[in-house]
Amino acid sequence: MNELVLKGVPAAGGIASGEAFILDNQEFIVPQRIISAHEADSEVARFEEAIEQTRREIRSLQKKITQDMGIQHAQILDAHLLVLDDPMLREQVTRGIQHDKNAAEYAFIKVMKSYVKTLSQIQDEYLRERTSDVNDIAKRVLKHLMDESKWHDLDNLHSDSAVVAHDLSPSDAVSMFNTRIMAFVTDIGGRTSHTAIIAKSLGVPAVVGLKDATLRITNGDHLIVDGNKGLVIVNPTVPTQELYAKEQSKINASLAKLGDLKELPAQTIDGKRVFILANLELSSEIKNARKFGAEGVGLYRTEFLYMNRLDLPSEEEQYQAYKQVAEAVAPLPLTIRTLDLGGDKFISSVQIPKDMSPFLGVRAIRFCLERPDIFKTQLRAILRASVHGRIQMMYPMISGIGELRRANAILNDVRRSLRDEHIVFDEQMKIGVMIEVPSAVMTADMLAKEAGFFSIGTNDLIQYTLAVDRVNEKIAHLYEPAHPAVLRMIQRTIDAGHNEGIHVGLCGEMASDPVLAFLLLGLGLDELSMSPSSILTVKKMVRGLRFSDVVRVTQEAMGLSTGQEVEEYVSAQLRRLVPNL
Ligand code: PEP
Ligand code: MG
């Protein structure tokens, strides 16, 4: 077998090897097969057996999920059991076999398709959303009725697999938590897609935007996934495998050395202190944040609590979750970001319009302002948790002062009702604003007067400033964090915040890249928040530099005219100033 090297977008660092597992999310085509009259009874029996097998499979899956993730996640499959037990389904499929002489799989899929069609036309949002459950159950049953080798889905995943998919939604990625996935490889997606961010939190390398990896990789191929360089090596030769084994041991050795920095402050040689915090998607990541010496959590993306389930998390459930994270992080600070749904993150329990341009549509704070019922439940839970640690809260995607005031008005309502109910909360909890939309940057002077702090979300700020969709691999080369426009946006935000005496942090992915973090330090940020695994490298860089050099190089870089020139210049200076980074 010849070695094949595919180049994509590096999304989560690290090197891993494993067997390719092609995740097939496509619609399944079930050819019509007419049976003879004497086959009817055995086809009905085959269908009944498939239903029974599926029921057993779902029950055992529920048991496993309950053990790994808790009962509420297992309940997501209750709806599937209900579909299987539906007498109408049995009756219609049996009729399809006996009267129409269709084979079991075709009779079954015909009925399921009519269910999906009916559901998708229903006005009720909740019922309409159930089409995905019906599709899912259809796949499960079909698997028992058709040649299994044709089916590849997550249930068949075995250890040491590198998942290869056309696309993976953030919720697909989260559902792989606790499985032994070695790496993610996708045809589409960009460096800051939430799937890439989840790969980082699961600690596995990811290469996205490979365009046609699912066509060029075959199930079972041996893959080396190089998440640092964005390469996927298919069926590597022995010399390539040896090269990567060496590279891996070099990386391990330097990571082991970085551990010594854990307890030391992120401070330059001449005494400039910056705070380095962790971004958190799953509460299981707290131990990593601690392991790498995070000085708190600068961004807790709460929407992951809402994913992979059929219902919305209750106030009590959210309160317990936030309290648990706050206590685990205390006495260090925890910044909870309110719900940021839409864009590339969708959930089953609420219908969010799939706009033509989802990142420009009903997303984040816009969704919360449209659904104050959902928003208030979250705010109550956060406020109640605020007495259990050092919690502060921030709103995503604020585009101007009007939105901030509307969000705060809802918050004040919630505060009032808690007071009426004699429920204690931290009256002083800081309320911050994420700066991720150019209009927020241009009005940052006004926002700073009413915000407790700023946190710059560059993943979005870059896409909105440069008009480059963050998940579109076709324009990934245009997504330039060091573009002069982006750097000026950041500079302007920092100045506006500091003029009003508020803290300015940054929690986009660019904080974890040493070259870009160098620039951010030079621009005067107070705090950088990043995926835990990047913390020690950035800290090492900070401790190896003089702030005076950082400011000088950054000012020179600000005079350059393209993102590429900026990156090349800073990279060269950084290599000179901290040669052993
Ligand atoms: C950002 O936009 O930079 C950010 C941190 O938020 P998210 O990646 O969740 O959109
Ligand atoms: Mg964002």
mmCIF file of N, CA and C in Angstrom, residues 196-244:
data_model
loop_
_atom_site.group_PDB
_atom_site.id
_atom_site.type_symbol
_atom_site.label_atom_id
_atom_site.label_comp_id
_atom_site.label_asym_id
_atom_site.label_seq_id
_atom_site.Cartn_x
_atom_site.Cartn_y
_atom_site.Cartn_z
ATOM 1 N N ALA A 196 -13.411 21.591 16.446
ATOM 2 C CA ALA A 196 -11.966 21.632 16.680
ATOM 3 C C ALA A 196 -11.675 21.966 18.145
ATOM 4 N N ILE A 197 -12.462 22.874 18.684
ATOM 5 C CA ILE A 197 -12.263 23.276 20.079
ATOM 6 C C ILE A 197 -12.544 22.089 21.018
ATOM 7 N N ILE A 198 -13.573 21.311 20.679
ATOM 8 C CA ILE A 198 -13.888 20.132 21.498
ATOM 9 C C ILE A 198 -12.772 19.083 21.385
ATOM 10 N N ALA A 199 -12.222 18.934 20.189
ATOM 11 C CA ALA A 199 -11.118 17.977 20.031
ATOM 12 C C ALA A 199 -9.994 18.348 20.993
ATOM 13 N N LYS A 200 -9.714 19.647 21.089
ATOM 14 C CA LYS A 200 -8.672 20.089 22.018
ATOM 15 C C LYS A 200 -9.042 19.708 23.443
ATOM 16 N N SER A 201 -10.333 19.918 23.797
ATOM 17 C CA SER A 201 -10.669 19.615 25.187
ATOM 18 C C SER A 201 -10.651 18.117 25.457
ATOM 19 N N LEU A 202 -10.858 17.304 24.423
ATOM 20 C CA LEU A 202 -10.758 15.864 24.631
ATOM 21 C C LEU A 202 -9.294 15.422 24.589
ATOM 22 N N GLY A 203 -8.421 16.355 24.224
ATOM 23 C CA GLY A 203 -6.994 16.056 24.218
ATOM 24 C C GLY A 203 -6.556 15.216 23.035
ATOM 25 N N VAL A 204 -7.313 15.267 21.931
ATOM 26 C CA VAL A 204 -6.897 14.486 20.763
ATOM 27 C C VAL A 204 -6.550 15.419 19.603
ATOM 28 N N PRO A 205 -5.553 15.025 18.788
ATOM 29 C CA PRO A 205 -5.230 15.863 17.634
ATOM 30 C C PRO A 205 -6.377 15.886 16.623
ATOM 31 N N ALA A 206 -6.489 16.973 15.905
ATOM 32 C CA ALA A 206 -7.523 17.063 14.875
ATOM 33 C C ALA A 206 -6.981 17.804 13.670
ATOM 34 N N VAL A 207 -7.311 17.277 12.504
ATOM 35 C CA VAL A 207 -7.019 17.983 11.253
ATOM 36 C C VAL A 207 -8.360 18.128 10.547
ATOM 37 N N VAL A 208 -8.717 19.368 10.199
ATOM 38 C CA VAL A 208 -10.011 19.597 9.566
ATOM 39 C C VAL A 208 -9.788 20.199 8.173
ATOM 40 N N GLY A 209 -10.874 20.406 7.457
ATOM 41 C CA GLY A 209 -10.771 21.081 6.155
ATOM 42 C C GLY A 209 -9.943 20.322 5.142
ATOM 43 N N LEU A 210 -9.972 18.979 5.187
ATOM 44 C CA LEU A 210 -9.163 18.200 4.238
ATOM 45 C C LEU A 210 -9.855 18.040 2.886
ATOM 46 N N LYS A 211 -11.063 18.527 2.790
ATOM 47 C CA LYS A 211 -11.880 18.556 1.558
ATOM 48 C C LYS A 211 -12.425 17.196 1.133
ATOM 49 N N ASP A 212 -11.528 16.201 0.870
ATOM 50 C CA ASP A 212 -12.053 14.917 0.380
ATOM 51 C C ASP A 212 -11.446 13.728 1.116
ATOM 52 N N ALA A 213 -11.108 13.918 2.398
ATOM 53 C CA ALA A 213 -10.488 12.818 3.159
ATOM 54 C C ALA A 213 -11.377 11.579 3.191
ATOM 55 N N THR A 214 -12.693 11.786 3.288
ATOM 56 C CA THR A 214 -13.578 10.610 3.378
ATOM 57 C C THR A 214 -13.565 9.791 2.088
ATOM 58 N N LEU A 215 -13.165 10.433 0.990
ATOM 59 C CA LEU A 215 -13.094 9.677 -0.266
ATOM 60 C C LEU A 215 -11.739 9.000 -0.418
ATOM 61 N N ARG A 216 -10.715 9.609 0.159
ATOM 62 C CA ARG A 216 -9.359 9.095 -0.072
ATOM 63 C C ARG A 216 -8.903 8.114 1.004
ATOM 64 N N ILE A 217 -9.605 8.106 2.121
ATOM 65 C CA ILE A 217 -9.259 7.176 3.196
ATOM 66 C C ILE A 217 -10.287 6.049 3.200
ATOM 67 N N THR A 218 -9.801 4.834 3.412
ATOM 68 C CA THR A 218 -10.713 3.677 3.466
ATOM 69 C C THR A 218 -10.779 3.210 4.906
ATOM 70 N N ASN A 219 -11.925 2.702 5.272
ATOM 71 C CA ASN A 219 -12.096 2.164 6.609
ATOM 72 C C ASN A 219 -10.979 1.171 6.924
ATOM 73 N N GLY A 220 -10.365 1.323 8.088
ATOM 74 C CA GLY A 220 -9.329 0.367 8.464
ATOM 75 C C GLY A 220 -7.930 0.769 8.039
ATOM 76 N N ASP A 221 -7.784 1.812 7.216
ATOM 77 C CA ASP A 221 -6.440 2.303 6.864
ATOM 78 C C ASP A 221 -5.711 2.706 8.138
ATOM 79 N N HIS A 222 -4.391 2.544 8.123
ATOM 80 C CA HIS A 222 -3.607 3.021 9.261
ATOM 81 C C HIS A 222 -3.324 4.514 9.041
ATOM 82 N N LEU A 223 -3.624 5.332 10.042
ATOM 83 C CA LEU A 223 -3.425 6.783 9.891
ATOM 84 C C LEU A 223 -2.471 7.320 10.948
ATOM 85 N N ILE A 224 -1.623 8.251 10.540
ATOM 86 C CA ILE A 224 -0.936 9.095 11.530
ATOM 87 C C ILE A 224 -1.546 10.479 11.363
ATOM 88 N N VAL A 225 -2.065 11.037 12.447
ATOM 89 C CA VAL A 225 -2.673 12.365 12.372
ATOM 90 C C VAL A 225 -1.736 13.336 13.077
ATOM 91 N N ASP A 226 -1.210 14.269 12.297
ATOM 92 C CA ASP A 226 -0.290 15.259 12.848
ATOM 93 C C ASP A 226 -1.060 16.574 12.998
ATOM 94 N N GLY A 227 -1.601 16.772 14.185
ATOM 95 C CA GLY A 227 -2.427 17.954 14.442
ATOM 96 C C GLY A 227 -1.611 19.228 14.548
ATOM 97 N N ASN A 228 -0.283 19.108 14.623
ATOM 98 C CA ASN A 228 0.548 20.320 14.685
ATOM 99 C C ASN A 228 0.715 20.918 13.299
ATOM 100 N N LYS A 229 0.958 20.045 12.330
ATOM 101 C CA LYS A 229 1.203 20.536 10.969
ATOM 102 C C LYS A 229 -0.032 20.443 10.079
ATOM 103 N N GLY A 230 -1.093 19.810 10.574
ATOM 104 C CA GLY A 230 -2.302 19.666 9.753
ATOM 105 C C GLY A 230 -2.150 18.590 8.690
ATOM 106 N N LEU A 231 -1.423 17.507 9.014
ATOM 107 C CA LEU A 231 -1.205 16.439 8.038
ATOM 108 C C LEU A 231 -1.882 15.147 8.482
ATOM 109 N N VAL A 232 -2.370 14.410 7.485
ATOM 110 C CA VAL A 232 -2.856 13.059 7.766
ATOM 111 C C VAL A 232 -2.069 12.133 6.855
ATOM 112 N N ILE A 233 -1.332 11.211 7.450
ATOM 113 C CA ILE A 233 -0.548 10.282 6.629
ATOM 114 C C ILE A 233 -1.287 8.948 6.609
ATOM 115 N N VAL A 234 -1.687 8.568 5.400
ATOM 116 C CA VAL A 234 -2.479 7.354 5.235
ATOM 117 C C VAL A 234 -1.536 6.204 4.899
ATOM 118 N N ASN A 235 -1.653 5.113 5.636
ATOM 119 C CA ASN A 235 -0.786 3.944 5.483
ATOM 120 C C ASN A 235 0.698 4.341 5.391
ATOM 121 N N PRO A 236 1.233 4.920 6.446
ATOM 122 C CA PRO A 236 2.618 5.401 6.438
ATOM 123 C C PRO A 236 3.608 4.245 6.282
ATOM 124 N N THR A 237 4.718 4.550 5.612
ATOM 125 C CA THR A 237 5.781 3.547 5.468
ATOM 126 C C THR A 237 6.487 3.397 6.818
ATOM 127 N N VAL A 238 7.306 2.358 6.932
ATOM 128 C CA VAL A 238 8.019 2.142 8.205
ATOM 129 C C VAL A 238 8.904 3.357 8.544
ATOM 130 N N PRO A 239 9.706 3.893 7.575
ATOM 131 C CA PRO A 239 10.523 5.075 7.928
ATOM 132 C C PRO A 239 9.666 6.251 8.436
ATOM 133 N N THR A 240 8.482 6.466 7.839
ATOM 134 C CA THR A 240 7.630 7.573 8.325
ATOM 135 C C THR A 240 7.176 7.291 9.750
ATOM 136 N N GLN A 241 6.802 6.033 9.999
ATOM 137 C CA GLN A 241 6.344 5.691 11.354
ATOM 138 C C GLN A 241 7.461 5.937 12.357
ATOM 139 N N GLU A 242 8.697 5.581 11.957
ATOM 140 C CA GLU A 242 9.833 5.773 12.883
ATOM 141 C C GLU A 242 10.073 7.257 13.133
ATOM 142 N N LEU A 243 9.953 8.025 12.071
ATOM 143 C CA LEU A 243 10.164 9.474 12.188
ATOM 144 C C LEU A 243 9.171 10.075 13.186
ATOM 145 N N TYR A 244 7.906 9.660 13.046
ATOM 146 C CA TYR A 244 6.875 10.193 13.942
ATOM 147 C C TYR A 244 7.041 9.698 15.375
#
